[in-house]
CSV table of C-alpha atoms in Angstrom, one decimal:
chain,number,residue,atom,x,y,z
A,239,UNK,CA,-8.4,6.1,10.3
A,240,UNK,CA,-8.9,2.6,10.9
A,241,UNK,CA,-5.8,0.3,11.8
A,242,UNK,CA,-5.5,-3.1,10.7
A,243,UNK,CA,-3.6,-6.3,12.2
A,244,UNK,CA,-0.1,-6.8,11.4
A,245,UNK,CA,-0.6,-10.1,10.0
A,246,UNK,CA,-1.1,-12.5,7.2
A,247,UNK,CA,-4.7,-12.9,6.0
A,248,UNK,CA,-6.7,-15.6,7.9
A,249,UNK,CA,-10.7,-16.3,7.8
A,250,UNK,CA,-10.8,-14.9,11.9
A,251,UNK,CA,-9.4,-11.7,10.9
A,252,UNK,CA,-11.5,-11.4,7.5
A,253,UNK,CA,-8.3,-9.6,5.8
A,254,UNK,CA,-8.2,-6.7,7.9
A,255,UNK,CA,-4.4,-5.9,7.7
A,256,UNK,CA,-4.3,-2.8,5.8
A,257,UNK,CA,-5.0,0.8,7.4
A,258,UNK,CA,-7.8,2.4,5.8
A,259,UNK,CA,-8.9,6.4,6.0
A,260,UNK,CA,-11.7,8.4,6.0
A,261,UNK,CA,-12.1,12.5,5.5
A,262,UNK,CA,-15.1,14.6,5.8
A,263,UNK,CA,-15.6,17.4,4.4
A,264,UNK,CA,-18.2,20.1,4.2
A,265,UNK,CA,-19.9,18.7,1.3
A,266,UNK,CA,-18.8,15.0,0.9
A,267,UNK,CA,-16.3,12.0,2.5
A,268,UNK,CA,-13.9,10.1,0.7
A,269,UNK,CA,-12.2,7.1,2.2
A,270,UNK,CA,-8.9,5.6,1.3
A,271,UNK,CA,-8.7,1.7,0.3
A,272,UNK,CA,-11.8,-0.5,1.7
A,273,UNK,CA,-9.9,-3.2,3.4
A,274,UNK,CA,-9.4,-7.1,2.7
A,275,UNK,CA,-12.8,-8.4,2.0
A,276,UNK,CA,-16.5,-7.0,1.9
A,277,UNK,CA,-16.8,-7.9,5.8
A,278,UNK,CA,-14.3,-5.1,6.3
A,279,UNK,CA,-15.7,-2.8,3.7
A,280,UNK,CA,-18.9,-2.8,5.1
A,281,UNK,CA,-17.7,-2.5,8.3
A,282,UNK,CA,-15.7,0.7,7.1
A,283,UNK,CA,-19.1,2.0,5.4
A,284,UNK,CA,-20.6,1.7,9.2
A,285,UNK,CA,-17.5,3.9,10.6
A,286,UNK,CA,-18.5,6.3,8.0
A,287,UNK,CA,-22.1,6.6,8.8
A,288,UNK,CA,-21.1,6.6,12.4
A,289,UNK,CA,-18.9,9.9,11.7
A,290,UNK,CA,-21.5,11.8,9.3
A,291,UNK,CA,-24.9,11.5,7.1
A,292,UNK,CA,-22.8,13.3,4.2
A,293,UNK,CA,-22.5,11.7,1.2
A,294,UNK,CA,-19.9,9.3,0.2
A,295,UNK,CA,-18.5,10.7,-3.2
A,296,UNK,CA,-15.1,9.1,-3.7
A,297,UNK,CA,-13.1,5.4,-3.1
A,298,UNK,CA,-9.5,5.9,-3.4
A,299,UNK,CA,-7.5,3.4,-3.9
A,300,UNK,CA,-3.7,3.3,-3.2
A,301,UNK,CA,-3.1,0.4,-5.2
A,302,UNK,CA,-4.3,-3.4,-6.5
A,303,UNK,CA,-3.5,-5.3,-3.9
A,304,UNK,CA,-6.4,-7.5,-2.4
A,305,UNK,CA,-6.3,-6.5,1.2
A,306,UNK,CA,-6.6,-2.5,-0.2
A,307,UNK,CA,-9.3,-3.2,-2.5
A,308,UNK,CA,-11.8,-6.8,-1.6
A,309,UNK,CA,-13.9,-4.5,0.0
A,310,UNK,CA,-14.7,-2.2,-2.6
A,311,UNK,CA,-17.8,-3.9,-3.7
A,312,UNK,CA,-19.3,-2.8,-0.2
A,313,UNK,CA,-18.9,0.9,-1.1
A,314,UNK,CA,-20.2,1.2,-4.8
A,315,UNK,CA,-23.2,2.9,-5.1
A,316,UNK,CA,-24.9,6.0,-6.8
A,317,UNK,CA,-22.5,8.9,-6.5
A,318,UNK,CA,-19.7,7.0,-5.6
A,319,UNK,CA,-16.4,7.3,-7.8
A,320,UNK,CA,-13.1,5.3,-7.5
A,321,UNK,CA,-10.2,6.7,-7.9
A,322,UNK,CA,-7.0,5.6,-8.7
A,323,UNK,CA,-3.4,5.8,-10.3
A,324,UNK,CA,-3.8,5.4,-14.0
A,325,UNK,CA,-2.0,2.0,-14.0
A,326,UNK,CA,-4.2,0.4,-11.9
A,327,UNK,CA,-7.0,-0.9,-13.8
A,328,UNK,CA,-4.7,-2.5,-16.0
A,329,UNK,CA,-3.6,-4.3,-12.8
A,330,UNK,CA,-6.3,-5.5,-11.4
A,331,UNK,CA,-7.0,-7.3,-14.9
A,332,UNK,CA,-3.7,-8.7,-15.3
A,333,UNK,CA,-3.1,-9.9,-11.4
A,334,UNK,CA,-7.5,-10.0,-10.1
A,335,UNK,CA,-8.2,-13.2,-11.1
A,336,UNK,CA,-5.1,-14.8,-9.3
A,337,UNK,CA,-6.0,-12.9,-6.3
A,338,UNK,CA,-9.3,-14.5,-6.2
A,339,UNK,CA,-8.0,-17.8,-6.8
A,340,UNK,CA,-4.6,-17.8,-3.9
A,341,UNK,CA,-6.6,-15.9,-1.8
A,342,UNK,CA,-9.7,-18.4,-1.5
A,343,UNK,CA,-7.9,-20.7,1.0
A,344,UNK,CA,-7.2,-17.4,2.9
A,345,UNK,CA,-10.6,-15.9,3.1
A,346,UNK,CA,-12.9,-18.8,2.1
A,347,UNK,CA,-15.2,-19.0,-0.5
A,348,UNK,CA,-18.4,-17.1,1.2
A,349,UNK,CA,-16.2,-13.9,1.4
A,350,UNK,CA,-14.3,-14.6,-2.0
A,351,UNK,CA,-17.9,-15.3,-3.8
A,352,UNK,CA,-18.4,-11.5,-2.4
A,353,UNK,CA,-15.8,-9.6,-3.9
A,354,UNK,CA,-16.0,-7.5,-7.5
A,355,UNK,CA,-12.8,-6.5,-8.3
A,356,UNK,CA,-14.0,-2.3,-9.5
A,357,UNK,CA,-11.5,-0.5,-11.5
A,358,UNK,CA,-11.5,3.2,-10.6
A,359,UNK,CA,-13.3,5.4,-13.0
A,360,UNK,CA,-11.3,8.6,-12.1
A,361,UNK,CA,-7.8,7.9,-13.0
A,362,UNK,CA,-5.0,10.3,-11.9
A,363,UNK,CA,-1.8,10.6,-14.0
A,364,UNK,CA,0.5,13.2,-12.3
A,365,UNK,CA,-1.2,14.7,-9.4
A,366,UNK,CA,-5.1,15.4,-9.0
A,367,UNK,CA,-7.2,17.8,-6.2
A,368,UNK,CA,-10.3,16.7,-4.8
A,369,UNK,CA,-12.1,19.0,-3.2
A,370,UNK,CA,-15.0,17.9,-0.3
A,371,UNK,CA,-16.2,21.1,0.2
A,372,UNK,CA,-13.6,23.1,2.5
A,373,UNK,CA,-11.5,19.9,2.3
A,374,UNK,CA,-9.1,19.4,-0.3
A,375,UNK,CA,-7.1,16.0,-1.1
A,376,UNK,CA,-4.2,16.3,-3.3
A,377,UNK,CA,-3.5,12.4,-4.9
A,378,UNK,CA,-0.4,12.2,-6.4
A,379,UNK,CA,0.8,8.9,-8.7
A,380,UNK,CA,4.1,7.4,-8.2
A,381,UNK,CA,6.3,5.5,-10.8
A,382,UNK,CA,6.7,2.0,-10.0
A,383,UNK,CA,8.0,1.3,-6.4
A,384,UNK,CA,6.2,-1.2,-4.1
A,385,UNK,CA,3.5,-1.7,-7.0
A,386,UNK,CA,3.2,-0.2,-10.3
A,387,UNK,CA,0.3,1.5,-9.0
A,388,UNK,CA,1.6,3.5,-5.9
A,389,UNK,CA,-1.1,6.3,-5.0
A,390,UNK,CA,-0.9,8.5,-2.1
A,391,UNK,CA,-3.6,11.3,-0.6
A,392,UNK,CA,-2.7,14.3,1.1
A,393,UNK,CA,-5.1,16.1,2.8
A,394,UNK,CA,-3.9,19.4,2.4
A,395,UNK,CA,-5.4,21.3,5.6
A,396,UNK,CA,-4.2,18.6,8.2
A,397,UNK,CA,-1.1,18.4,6.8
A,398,UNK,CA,-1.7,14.1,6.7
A,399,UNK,CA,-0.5,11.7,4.5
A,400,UNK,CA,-2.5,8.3,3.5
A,401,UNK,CA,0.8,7.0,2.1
A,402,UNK,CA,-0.9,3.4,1.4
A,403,UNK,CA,2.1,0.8,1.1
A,404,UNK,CA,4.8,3.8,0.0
A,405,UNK,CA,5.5,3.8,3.7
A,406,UNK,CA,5.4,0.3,6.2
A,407,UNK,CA,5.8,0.8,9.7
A,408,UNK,CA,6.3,-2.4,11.5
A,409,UNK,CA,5.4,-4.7,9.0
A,410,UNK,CA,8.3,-5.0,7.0
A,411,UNK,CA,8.0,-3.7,3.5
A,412,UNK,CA,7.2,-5.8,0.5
A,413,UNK,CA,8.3,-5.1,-2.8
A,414,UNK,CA,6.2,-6.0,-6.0
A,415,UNK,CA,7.0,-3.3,-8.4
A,416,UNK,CA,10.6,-2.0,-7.9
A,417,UNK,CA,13.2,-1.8,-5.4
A,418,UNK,CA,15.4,0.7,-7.1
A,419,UNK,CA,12.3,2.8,-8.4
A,420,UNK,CA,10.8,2.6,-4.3
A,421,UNK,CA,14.3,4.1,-3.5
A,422,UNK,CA,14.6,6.7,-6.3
A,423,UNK,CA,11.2,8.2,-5.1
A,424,UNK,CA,12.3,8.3,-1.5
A,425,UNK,CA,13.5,12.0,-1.9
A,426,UNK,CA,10.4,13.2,-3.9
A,427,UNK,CA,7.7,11.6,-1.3
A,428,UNK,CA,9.5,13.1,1.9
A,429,UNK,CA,9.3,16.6,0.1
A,430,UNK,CA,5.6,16.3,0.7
A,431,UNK,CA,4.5,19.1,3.0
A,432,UNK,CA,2.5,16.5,5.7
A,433,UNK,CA,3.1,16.4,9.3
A,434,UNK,CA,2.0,13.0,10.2
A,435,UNK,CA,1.6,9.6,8.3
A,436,UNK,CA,-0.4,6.6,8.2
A,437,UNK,CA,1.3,4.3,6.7
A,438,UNK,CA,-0.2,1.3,4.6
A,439,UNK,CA,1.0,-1.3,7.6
A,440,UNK,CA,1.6,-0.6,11.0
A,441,UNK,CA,-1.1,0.1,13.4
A,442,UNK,CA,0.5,4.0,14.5
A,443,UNK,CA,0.8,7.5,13.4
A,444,UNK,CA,4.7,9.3,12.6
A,445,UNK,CA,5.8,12.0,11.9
A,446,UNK,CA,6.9,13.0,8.8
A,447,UNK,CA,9.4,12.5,6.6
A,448,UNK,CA,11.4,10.7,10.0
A,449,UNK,CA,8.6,7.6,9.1
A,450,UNK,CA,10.4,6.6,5.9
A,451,UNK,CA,13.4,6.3,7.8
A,452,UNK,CA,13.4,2.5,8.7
A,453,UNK,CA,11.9,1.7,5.2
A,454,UNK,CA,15.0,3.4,3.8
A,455,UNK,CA,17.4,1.6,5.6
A,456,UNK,CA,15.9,-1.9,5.0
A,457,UNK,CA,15.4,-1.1,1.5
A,458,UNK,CA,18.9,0.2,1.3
A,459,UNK,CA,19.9,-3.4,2.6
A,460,UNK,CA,18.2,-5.5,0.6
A,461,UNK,CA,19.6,-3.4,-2.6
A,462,UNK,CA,23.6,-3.5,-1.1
A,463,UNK,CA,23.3,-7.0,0.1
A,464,UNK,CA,22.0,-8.2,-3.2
A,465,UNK,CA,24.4,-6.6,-5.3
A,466,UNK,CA,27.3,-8.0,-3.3
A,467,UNK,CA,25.8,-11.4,-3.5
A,468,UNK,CA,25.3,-11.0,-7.6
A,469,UNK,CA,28.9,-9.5,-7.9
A,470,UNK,CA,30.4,-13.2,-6.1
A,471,UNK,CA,28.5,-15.1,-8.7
A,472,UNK,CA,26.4,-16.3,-5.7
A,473,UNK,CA,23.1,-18.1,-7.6
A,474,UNK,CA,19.7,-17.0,-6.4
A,475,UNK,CA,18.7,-20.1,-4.3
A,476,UNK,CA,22.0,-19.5,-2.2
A,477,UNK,CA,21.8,-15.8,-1.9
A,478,UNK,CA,18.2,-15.0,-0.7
A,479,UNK,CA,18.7,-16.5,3.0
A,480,UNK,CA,21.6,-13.8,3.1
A,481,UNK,CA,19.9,-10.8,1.4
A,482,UNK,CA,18.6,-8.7,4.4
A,483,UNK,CA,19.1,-10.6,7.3
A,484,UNK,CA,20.2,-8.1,9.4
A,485,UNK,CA,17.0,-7.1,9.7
A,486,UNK,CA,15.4,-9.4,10.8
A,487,UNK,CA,15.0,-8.8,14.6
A,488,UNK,CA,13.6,-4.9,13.9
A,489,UNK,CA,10.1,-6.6,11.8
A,490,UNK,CA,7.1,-8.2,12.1
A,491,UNK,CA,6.2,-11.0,9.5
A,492,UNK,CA,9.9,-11.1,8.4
A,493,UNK,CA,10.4,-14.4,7.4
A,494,UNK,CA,6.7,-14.5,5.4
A,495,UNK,CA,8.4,-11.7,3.2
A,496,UNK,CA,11.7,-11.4,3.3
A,497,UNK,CA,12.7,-14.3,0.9
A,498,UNK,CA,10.4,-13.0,-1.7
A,499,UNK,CA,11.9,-9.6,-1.2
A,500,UNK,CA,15.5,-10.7,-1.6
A,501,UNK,CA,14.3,-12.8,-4.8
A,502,UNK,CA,12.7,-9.3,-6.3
A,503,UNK,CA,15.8,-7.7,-5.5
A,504,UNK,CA,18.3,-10.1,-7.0
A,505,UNK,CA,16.3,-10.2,-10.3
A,506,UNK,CA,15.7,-6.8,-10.6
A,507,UNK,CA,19.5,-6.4,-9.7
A,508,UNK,CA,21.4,-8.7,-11.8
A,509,UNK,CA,20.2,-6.8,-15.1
A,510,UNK,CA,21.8,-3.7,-13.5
């Protein structure tokens, strides 16, 4: 696995701030997500061919989001598939070309003018098994949560989760699909028989399920202080400096997505 920074996207780090992984099997390697530009995809393709001479078979993505997928154009090629949850090409066409456009300040345009947005041609609905000879990746697709297009791998033999963004160490969560779906599914994800984690943010390994603890209980904040703050009559403006504040001291890059957390959360929320 590669770690990326903890941090906002900026031309010196090229977008590398998600994790990405790589498994080899006896046949083939698949990697999971390609990183925040074509620099770091190509960079990943390197790590590959530093680990093995086996052909690359599959990209799986864990969701749309650009740092997960702007270096997918890097790794197309004959007898590479993409993979991904069944909603996701339908997000990358409805939110791609605004990622292009607010993320061309970030990135510049040289690194922008390199990225193809490539919907996955293998599409999982349920669960799915890959197998890489002697190696077998079980993919599972989640209902809404921190995108509507949550995908996570499990490689069955090491007992290892690639959770992608279900699971934030460090980084403090972001939610862009829903807060009381990311909750509901809590239960079902920590059922999965894995040992360890990497999560989509946070440059270490956990054990598992005790990694989703943290997540849990800022998510669990954010939901209870939000509800209080709707039951008052508080408006929007006035509530989101309140809505998970107590967290504030136990995550990295807080106050970059906290506010847009709370807002989520009171939208969603105020329908309930």
């Amino acid at each position: 696995m590669h770690f990326g920074n903890v941090a906002l996207t900026t031309p010196g780090n090229a977008g590398d701030i998600a994790n990405l992984g790589i498994v080899v099997g006896h046949d083939a390697v698949a990697v999971i997500d390609t990183g925040g530009s074509v620099a770091v995809g190509k960079a990943l393709l390197a790590a590959v061919r530093g680990v093995t001479a086996l052909p690359l078979r599959y990209v799986i993505n864990t969701h749309e989001h650009p740092d997960h997928v702007f270096g997918n154009a890097a790794l197309a090629g004959p007898g590479v598939t993409f993979v991904g949850h069944h909603n996701l090409p339908a997000s990358l066409r409805a939110h791609g070309p605004f990622y292009l456009h607010s993320f061309r300040p970030a990135l510049g345009d040289a690194a922008i003018g390199q990225v193809r947005l490539i919907p996955p041609a293998l599409l999982v609905d349920g669960s799915k098994e890959l197998d890489l000879g002697g190696r077998k990746l079980l993919l599972t697709a989640w209902p809404p949560a921190h995108s509507d297009c949550d995908l996570t791998v499990l490689d069955e033999q090491a007992h290892f989760l690639f959770a992608g963004d279900l699971v934030f160490l460090d980084h403090v969560p972001v939610i862009d699909g829903s807060l009381n779906g990311w909750l509901s599914l809590l239960p079902r994800l920590a059922a999965l028989p894995a040992d360890r984690v990497l999560p989509g943010h946070g440059q270490r390994i956990a054990p598992w399920p005790q990694a989703l603890d943290d997540e849990r209980r800022y998510l669990l904040s954010i939901q209870a202080d939000a509800r209080r703050m709707i039951a008052a009559g508080t408006p929007l403006a006035e509530a989101v400096p309140f809505i998970g504040r107590s967290e504030r001291g136990r995550w990295q890059l807080f106050d970059d997505y906290n506010p847009r957390n709370a807002t989520a959360a009171f939208s969603e929320l105020e329908w309930e």
